[in-house]
PDB file of N, CA and C in Angstrom:
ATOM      1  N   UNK A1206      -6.024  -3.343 -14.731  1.00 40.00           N
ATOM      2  CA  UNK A1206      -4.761  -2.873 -15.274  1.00 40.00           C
ATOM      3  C   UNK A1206      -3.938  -2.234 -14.152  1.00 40.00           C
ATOM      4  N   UNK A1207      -2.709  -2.385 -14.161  1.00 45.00           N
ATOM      5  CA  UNK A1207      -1.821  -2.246 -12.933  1.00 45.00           C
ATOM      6  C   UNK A1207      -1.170  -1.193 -13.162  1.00 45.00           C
ATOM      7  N   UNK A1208      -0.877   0.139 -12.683  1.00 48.00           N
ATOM      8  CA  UNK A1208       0.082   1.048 -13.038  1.00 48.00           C
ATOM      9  C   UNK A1208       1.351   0.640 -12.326  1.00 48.00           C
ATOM     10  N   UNK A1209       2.042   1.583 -13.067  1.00 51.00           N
ATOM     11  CA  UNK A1209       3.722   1.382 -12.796  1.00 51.00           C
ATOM     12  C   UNK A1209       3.971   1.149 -11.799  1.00 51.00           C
ATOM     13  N   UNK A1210       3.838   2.104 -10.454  1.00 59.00           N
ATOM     14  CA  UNK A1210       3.725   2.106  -9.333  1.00 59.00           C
ATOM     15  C   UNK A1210       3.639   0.649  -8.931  1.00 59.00           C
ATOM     16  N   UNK A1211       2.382   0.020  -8.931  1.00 55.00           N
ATOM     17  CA  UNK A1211       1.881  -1.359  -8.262  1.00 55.00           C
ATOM     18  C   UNK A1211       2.364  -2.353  -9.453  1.00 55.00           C
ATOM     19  N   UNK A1212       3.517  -2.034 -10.123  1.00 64.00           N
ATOM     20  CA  UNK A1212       4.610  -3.332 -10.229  1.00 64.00           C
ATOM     21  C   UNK A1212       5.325  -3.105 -10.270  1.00 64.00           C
ATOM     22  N   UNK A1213       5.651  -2.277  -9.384  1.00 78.00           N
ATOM     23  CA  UNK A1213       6.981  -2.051  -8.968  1.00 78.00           C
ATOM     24  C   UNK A1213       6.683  -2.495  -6.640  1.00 78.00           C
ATOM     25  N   UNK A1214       5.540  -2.731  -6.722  1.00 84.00           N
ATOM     26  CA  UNK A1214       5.394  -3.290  -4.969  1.00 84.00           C
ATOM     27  C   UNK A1214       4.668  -4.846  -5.231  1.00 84.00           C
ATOM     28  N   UNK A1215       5.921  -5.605  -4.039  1.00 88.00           N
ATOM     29  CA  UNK A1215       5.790  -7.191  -4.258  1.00 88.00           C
ATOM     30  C   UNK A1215       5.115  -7.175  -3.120  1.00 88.00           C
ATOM     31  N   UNK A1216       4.145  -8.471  -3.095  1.00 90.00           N
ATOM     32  CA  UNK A1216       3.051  -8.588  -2.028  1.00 90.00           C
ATOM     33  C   UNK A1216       3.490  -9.616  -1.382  1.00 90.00           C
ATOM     34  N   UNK A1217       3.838  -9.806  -0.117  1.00 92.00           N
ATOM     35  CA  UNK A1217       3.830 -10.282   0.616  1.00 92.00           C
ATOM     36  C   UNK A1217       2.797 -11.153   1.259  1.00 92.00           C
ATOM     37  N   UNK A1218       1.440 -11.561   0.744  1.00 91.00           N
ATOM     38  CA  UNK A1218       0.278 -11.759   1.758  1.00 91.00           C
ATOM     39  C   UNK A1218       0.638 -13.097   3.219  1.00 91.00           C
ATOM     40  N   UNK A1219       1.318 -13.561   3.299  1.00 93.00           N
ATOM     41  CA  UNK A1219       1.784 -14.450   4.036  1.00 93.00           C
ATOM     42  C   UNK A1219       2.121 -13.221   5.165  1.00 93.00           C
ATOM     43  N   UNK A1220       3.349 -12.561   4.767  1.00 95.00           N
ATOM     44  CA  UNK A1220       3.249 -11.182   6.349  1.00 95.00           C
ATOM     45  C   UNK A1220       2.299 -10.616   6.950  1.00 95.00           C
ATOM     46  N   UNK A1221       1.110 -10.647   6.063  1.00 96.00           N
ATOM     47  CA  UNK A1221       0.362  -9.255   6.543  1.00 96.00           C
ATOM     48  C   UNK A1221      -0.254  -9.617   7.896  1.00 96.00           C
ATOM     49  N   UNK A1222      -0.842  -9.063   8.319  1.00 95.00           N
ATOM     50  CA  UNK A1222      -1.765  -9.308   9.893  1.00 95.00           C
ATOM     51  C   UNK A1222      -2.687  -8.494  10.198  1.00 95.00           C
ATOM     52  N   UNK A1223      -3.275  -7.700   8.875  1.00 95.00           N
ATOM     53  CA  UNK A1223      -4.316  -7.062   8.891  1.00 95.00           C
ATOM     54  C   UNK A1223      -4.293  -6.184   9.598  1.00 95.00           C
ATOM     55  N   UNK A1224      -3.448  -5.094  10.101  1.00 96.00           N
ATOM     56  CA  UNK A1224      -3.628  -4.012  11.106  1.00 96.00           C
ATOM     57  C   UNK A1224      -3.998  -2.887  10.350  1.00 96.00           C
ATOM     58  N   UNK A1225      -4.031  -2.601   8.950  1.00 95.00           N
ATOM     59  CA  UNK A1225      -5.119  -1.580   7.820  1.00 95.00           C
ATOM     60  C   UNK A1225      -3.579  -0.288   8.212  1.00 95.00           C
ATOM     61  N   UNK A1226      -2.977  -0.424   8.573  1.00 95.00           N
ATOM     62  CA  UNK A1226      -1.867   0.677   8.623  1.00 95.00           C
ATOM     63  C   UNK A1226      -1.231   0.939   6.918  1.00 95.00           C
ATOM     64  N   UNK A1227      -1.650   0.182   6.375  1.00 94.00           N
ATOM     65  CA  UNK A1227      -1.317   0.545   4.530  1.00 94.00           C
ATOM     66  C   UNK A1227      -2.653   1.420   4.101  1.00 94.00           C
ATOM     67  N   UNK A1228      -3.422   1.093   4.686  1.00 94.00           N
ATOM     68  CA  UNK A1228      -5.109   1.983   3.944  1.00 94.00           C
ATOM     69  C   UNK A1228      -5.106   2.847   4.910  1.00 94.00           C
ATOM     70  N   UNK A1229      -4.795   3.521   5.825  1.00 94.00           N
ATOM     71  CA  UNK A1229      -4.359   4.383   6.464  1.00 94.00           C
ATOM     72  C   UNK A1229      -3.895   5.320   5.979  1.00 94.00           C
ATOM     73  N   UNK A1230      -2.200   4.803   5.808  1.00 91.00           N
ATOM     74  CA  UNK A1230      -1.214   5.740   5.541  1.00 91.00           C
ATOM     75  C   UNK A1230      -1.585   6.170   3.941  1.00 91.00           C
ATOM     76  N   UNK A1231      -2.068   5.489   3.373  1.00 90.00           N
ATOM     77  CA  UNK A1231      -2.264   6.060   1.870  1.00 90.00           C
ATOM     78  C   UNK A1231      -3.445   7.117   1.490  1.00 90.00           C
ATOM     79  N   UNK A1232      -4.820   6.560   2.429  1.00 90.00           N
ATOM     80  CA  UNK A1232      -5.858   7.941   2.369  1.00 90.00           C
ATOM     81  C   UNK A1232      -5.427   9.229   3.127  1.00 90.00           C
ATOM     82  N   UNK A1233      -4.474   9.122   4.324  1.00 89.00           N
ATOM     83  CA  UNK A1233      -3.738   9.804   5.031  1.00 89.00           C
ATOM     84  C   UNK A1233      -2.544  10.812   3.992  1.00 89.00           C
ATOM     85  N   UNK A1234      -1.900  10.135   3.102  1.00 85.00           N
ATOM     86  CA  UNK A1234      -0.926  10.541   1.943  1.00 85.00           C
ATOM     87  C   UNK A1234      -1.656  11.469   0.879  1.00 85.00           C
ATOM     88  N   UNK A1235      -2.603  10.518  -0.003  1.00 83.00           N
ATOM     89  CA  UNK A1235      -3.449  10.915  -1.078  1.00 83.00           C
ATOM     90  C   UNK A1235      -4.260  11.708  -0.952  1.00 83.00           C
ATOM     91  N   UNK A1236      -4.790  11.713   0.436  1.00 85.00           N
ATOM     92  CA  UNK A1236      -6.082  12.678   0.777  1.00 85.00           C
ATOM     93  C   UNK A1236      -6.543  13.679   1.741  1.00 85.00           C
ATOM     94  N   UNK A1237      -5.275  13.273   2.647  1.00 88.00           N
ATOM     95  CA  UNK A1237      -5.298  14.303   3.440  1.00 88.00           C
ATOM     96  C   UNK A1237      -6.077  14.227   5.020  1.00 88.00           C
ATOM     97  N   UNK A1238      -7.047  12.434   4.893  1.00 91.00           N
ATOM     98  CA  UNK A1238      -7.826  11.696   5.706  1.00 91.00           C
ATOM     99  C   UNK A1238      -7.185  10.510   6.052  1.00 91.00           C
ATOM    100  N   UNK A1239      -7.534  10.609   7.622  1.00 90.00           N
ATOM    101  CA  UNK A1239      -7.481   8.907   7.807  1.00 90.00           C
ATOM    102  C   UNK A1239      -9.151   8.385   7.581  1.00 90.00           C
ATOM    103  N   UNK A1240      -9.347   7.697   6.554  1.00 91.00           N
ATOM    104  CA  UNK A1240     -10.738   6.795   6.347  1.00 91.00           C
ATOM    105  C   UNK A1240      -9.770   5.899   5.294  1.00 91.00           C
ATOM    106  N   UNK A1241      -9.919   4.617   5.959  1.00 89.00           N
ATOM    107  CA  UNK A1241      -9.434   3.387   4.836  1.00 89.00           C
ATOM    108  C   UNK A1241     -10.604   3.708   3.468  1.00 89.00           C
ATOM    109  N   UNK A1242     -11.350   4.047   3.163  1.00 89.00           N
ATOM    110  CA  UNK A1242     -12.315   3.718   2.342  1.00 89.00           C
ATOM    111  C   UNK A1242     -11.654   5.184   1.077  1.00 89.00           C
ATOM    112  N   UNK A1243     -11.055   5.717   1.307  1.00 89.00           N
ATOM    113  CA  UNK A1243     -10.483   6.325   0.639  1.00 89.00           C
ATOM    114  C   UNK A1243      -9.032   5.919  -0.067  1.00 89.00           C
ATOM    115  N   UNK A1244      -8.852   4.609   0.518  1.00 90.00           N
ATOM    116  CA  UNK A1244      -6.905   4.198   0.188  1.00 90.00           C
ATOM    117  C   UNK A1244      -7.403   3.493  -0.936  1.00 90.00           C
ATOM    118  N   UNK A1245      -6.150   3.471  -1.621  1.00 89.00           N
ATOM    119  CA  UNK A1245      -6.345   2.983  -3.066  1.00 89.00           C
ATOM    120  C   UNK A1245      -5.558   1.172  -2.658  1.00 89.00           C
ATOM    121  N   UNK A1246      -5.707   0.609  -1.592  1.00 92.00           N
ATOM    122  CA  UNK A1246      -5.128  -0.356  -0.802  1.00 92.00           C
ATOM    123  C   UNK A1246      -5.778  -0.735  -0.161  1.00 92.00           C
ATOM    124  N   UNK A1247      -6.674  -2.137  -0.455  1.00 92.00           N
ATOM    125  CA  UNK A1247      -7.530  -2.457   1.030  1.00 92.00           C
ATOM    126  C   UNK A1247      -7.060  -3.856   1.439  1.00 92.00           C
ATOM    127  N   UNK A1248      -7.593  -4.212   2.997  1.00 95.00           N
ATOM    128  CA  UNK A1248      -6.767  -5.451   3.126  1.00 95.00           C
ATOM    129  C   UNK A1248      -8.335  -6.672   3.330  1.00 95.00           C
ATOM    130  N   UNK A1249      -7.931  -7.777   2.405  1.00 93.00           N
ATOM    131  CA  UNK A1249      -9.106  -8.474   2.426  1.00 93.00           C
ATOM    132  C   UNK A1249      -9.208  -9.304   3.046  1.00 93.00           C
ATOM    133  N   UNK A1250     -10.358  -9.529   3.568  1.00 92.00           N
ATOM    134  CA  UNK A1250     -10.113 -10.842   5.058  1.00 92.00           C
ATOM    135  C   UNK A1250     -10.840 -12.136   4.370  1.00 92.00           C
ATOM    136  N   UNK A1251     -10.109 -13.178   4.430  1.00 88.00           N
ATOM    137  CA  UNK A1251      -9.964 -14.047   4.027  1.00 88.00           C
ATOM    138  C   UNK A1251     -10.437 -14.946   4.784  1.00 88.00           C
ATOM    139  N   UNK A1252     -11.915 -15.369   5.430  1.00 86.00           N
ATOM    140  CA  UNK A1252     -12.331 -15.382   6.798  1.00 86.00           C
ATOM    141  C   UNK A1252     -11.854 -17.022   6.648  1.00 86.00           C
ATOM    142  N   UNK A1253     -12.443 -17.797   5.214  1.00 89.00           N
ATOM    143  CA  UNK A1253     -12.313 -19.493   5.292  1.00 89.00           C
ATOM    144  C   UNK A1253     -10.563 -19.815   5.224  1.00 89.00           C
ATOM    145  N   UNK A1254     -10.036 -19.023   4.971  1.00 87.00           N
ATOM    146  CA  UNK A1254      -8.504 -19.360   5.256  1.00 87.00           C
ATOM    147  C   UNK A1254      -7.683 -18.903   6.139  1.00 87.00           C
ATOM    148  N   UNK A1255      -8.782 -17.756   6.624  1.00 86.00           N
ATOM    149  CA  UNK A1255      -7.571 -17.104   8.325  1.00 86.00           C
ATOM    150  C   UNK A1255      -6.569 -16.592   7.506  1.00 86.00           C
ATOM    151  N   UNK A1256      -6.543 -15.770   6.996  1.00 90.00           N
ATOM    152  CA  UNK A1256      -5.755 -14.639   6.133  1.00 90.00           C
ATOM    153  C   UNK A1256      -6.041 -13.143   6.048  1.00 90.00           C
ATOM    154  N   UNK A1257      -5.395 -12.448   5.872  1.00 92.00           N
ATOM    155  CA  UNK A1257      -5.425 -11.422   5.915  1.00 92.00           C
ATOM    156  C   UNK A1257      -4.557 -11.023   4.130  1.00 92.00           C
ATOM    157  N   UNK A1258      -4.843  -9.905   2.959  1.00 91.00           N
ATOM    158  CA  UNK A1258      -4.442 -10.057   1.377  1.00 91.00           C
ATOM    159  C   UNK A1258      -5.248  -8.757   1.152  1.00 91.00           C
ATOM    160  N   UNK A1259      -3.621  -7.898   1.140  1.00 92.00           N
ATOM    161  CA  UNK A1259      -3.439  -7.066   0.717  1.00 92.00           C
ATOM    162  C   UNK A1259      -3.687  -6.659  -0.598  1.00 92.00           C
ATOM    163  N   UNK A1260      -4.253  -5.901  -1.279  1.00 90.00           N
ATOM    164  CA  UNK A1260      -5.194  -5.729  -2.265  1.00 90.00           C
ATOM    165  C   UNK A1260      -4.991  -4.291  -2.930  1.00 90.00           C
ATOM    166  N   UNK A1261      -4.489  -3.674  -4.243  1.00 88.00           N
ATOM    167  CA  UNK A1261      -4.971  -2.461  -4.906  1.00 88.00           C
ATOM    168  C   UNK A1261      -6.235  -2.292  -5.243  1.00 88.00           C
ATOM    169  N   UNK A1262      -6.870  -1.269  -5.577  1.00 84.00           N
ATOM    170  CA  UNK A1262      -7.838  -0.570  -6.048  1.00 84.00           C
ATOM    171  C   UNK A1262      -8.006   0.138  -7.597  1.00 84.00           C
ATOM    172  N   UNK A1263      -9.195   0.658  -7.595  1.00 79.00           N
ATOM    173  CA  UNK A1263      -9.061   1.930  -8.760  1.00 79.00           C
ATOM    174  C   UNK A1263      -8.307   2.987  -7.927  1.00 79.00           C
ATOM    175  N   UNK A1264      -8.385   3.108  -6.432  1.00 77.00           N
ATOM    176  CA  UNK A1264      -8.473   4.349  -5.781  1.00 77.00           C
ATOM    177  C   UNK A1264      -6.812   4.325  -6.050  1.00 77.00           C
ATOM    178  N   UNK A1265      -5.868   3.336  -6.248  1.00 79.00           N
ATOM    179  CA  UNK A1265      -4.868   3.754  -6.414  1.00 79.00           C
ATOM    180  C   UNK A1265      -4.328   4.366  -8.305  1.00 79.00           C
ATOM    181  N   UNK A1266      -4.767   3.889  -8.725  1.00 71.00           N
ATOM    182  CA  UNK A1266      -4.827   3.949 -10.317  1.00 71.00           C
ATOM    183  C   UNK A1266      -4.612   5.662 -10.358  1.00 71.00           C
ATOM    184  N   UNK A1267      -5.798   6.345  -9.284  1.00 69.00           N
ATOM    185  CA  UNK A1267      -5.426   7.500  -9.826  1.00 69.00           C
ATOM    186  C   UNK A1267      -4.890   8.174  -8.696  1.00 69.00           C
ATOM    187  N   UNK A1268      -3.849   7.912  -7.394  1.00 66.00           N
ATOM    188  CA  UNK A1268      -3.419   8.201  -6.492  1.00 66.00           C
ATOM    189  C   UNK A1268      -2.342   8.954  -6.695  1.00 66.00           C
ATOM    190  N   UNK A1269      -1.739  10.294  -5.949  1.00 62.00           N
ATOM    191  CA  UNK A1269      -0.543  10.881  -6.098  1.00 62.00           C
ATOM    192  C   UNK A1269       0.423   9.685  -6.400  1.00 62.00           C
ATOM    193  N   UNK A1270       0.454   8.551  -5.332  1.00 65.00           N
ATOM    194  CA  UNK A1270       1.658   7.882  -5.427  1.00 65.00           C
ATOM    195  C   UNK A1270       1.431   6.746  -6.949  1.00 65.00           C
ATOM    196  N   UNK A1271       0.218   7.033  -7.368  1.00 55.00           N
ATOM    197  CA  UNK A1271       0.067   5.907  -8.199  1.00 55.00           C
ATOM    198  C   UNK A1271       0.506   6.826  -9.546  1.00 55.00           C
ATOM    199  N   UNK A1272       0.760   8.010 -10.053  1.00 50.00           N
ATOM    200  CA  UNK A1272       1.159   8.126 -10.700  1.00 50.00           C
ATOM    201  C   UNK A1272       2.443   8.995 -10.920  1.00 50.00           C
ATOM    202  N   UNK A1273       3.033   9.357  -9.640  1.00 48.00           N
ATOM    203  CA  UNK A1273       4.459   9.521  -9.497  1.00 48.00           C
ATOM    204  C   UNK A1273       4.648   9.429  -8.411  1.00 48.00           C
ATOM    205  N   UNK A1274       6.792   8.846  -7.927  1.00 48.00           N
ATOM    206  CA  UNK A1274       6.334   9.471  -6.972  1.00 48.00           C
ATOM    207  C   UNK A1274       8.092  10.387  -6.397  1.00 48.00           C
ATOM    208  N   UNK A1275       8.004  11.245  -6.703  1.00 47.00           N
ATOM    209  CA  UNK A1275       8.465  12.589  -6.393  1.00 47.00           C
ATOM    210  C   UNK A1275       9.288  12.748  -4.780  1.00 47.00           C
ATOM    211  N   UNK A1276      10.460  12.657  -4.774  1.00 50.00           N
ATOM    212  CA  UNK A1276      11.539  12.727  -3.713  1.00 50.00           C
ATOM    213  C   UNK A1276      10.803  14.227  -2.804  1.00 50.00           C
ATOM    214  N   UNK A1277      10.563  15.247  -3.308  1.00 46.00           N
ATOM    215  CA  UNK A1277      10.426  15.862  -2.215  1.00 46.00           C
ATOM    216  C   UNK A1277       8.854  16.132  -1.621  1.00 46.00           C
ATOM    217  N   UNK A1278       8.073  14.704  -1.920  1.00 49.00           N
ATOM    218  CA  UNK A1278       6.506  14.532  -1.302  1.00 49.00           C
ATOM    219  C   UNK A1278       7.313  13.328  -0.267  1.00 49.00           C
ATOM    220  N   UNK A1279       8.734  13.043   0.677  1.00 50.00           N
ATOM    221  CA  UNK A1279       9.042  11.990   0.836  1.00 50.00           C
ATOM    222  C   UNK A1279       9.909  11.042   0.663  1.00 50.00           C
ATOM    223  N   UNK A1280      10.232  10.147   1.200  1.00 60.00           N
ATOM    224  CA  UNK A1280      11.221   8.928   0.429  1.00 60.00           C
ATOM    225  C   UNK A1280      11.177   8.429  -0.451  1.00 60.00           C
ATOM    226  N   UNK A1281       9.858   8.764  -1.176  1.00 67.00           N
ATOM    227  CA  UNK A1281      10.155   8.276  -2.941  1.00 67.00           C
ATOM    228  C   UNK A1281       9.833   6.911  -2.607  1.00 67.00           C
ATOM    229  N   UNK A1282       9.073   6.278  -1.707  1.00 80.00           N
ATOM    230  CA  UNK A1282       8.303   5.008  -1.284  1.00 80.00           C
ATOM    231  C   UNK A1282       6.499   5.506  -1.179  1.00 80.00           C
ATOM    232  N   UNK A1283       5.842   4.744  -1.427  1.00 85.00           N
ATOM    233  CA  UNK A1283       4.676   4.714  -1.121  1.00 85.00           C
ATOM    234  C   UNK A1283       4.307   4.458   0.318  1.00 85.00           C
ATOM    235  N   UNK A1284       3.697   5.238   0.536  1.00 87.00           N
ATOM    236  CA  UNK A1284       2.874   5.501   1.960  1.00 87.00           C
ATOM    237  C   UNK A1284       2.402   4.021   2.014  1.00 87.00           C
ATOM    238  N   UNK A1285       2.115   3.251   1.884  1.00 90.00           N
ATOM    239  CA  UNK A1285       1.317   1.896   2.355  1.00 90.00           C
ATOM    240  C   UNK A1285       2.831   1.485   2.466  1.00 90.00           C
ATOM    241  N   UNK A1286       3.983   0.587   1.807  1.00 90.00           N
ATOM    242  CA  UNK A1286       5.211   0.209   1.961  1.00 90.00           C
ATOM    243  C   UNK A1286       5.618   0.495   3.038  1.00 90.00           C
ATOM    244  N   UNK A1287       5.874   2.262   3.202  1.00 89.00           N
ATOM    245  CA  UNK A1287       6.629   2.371   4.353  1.00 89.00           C
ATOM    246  C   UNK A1287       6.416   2.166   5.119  1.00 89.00           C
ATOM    247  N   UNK A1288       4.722   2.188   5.483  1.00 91.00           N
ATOM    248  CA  UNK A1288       4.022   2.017   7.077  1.00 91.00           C
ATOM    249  C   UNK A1288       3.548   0.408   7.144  1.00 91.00           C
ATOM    250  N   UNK A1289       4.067  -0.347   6.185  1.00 94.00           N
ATOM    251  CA  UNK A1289       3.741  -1.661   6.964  1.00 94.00           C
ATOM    252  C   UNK A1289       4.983  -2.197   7.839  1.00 94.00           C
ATOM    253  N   UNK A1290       4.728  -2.968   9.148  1.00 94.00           N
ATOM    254  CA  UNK A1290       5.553  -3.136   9.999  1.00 94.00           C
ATOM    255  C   UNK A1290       6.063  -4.543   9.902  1.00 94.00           C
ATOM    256  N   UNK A1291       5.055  -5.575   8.620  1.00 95.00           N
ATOM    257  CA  UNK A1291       5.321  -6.787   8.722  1.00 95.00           C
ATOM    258  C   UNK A1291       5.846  -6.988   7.864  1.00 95.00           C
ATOM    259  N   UNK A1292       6.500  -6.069   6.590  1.00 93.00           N
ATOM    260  CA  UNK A1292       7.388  -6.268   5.313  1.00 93.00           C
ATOM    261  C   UNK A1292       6.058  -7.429   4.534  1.00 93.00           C
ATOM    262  N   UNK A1293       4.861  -6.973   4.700  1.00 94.00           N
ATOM    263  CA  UNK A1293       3.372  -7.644   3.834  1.00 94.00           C
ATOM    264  C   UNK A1293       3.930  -6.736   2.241  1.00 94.00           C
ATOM    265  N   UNK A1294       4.587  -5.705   2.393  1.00 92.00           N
ATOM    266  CA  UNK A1294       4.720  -4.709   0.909  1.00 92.00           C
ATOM    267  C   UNK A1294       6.117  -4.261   0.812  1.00 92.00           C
ATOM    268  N   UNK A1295       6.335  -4.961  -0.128  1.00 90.00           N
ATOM    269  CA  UNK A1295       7.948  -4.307  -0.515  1.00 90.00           C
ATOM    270  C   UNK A1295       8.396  -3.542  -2.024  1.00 90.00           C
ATOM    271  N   UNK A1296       8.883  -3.110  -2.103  1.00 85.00           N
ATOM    272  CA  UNK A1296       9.769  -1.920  -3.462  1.00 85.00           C
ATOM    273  C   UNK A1296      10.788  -3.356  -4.036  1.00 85.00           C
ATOM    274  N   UNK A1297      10.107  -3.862  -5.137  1.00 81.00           N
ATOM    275  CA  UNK A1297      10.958  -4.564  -5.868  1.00 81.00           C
ATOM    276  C   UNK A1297      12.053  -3.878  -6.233  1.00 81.00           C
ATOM    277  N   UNK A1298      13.489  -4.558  -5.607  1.00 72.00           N
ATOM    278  CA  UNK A1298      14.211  -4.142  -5.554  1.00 72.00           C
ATOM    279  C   UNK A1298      14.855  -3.517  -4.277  1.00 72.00           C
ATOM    280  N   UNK A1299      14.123  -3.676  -3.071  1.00 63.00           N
ATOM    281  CA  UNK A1299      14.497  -3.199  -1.977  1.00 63.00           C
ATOM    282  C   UNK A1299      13.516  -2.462  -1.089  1.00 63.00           C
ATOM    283  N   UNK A1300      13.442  -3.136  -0.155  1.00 48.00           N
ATOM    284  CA  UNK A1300      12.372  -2.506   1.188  1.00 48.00           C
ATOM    285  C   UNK A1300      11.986  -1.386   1.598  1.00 48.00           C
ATOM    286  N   UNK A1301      11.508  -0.519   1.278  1.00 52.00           N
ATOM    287  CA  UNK A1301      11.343   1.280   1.173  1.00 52.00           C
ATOM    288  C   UNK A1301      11.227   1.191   2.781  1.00 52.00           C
ATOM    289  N   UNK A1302      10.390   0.466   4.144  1.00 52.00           N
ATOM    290  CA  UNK A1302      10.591   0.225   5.179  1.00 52.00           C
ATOM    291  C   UNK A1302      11.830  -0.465   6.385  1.00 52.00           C
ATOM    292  N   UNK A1303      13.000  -0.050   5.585  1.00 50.00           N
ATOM    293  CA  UNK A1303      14.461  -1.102   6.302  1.00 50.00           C
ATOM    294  C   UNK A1303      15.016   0.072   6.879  1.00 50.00           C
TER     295      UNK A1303
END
C-alpha cells in the first residue's frame, strides 16, 4: 500500500545510476544517519538487465516525509527527490530538484 507521499513521486528508473544518494539523503532526513539500510528508498540492482530501480519500502510508510511534509523541515520535497542528480525521482507535478 502506497502512502500519499509515494504517489505523489514519479519514478524515473531509466535515469537512475545507482549512486544510493536517495537512501542516503532519506536515513540522513528521517533518522538522523547516513546507513542506506535505514531509508525507506532502496535502489535495486538489476544485475540480468544492467539497471539500476529505485524502490519504496515499509521504512518509508512510516517516515517523517512519508507522512507529512511540512515547509519548515525544508522545501516541502522529499529528501530522496531533491538529492537525486539524475531526475531518477520527480514531484508529480514538478521537479522538487530544478
Amino acid at each position: 500500500m502506497l502512502n500519499a507521499l509515494q504517489n505523489r513521486i514519479i519514478i524515473h528508473p531509466e535515469n537512475c545510476r545507482g549512486c544510493r544518494r536517495c537512501e542516503m539523503a532519506c536515513a540522513w532526513t528521517d533518522q538522523g544517519l547516513v546507513n542506506p539500510r535505514l531509508a525507506g528508498i532502496r535502489i535495486w540492482k538489476l544485475e540480468d538487465e544492467g539497471k539500476d530501480y529505485p524502490v519504496f519500502n515499509q521504512l518509508c510508510l512510516d517516515s517523517f516525509c512519508g507522512k507529512e511534509l511540512p515547509e519548515e523541515r525544508g522545501s516541502g520535497v522529499p529528501a530522496c527527490v531533491g538529492s537525486c542528480l539524475f531526475n531518477a525521482l520527480e514531484m508529480a507535478g514538478g521537479n522538487g530538484n530544478e
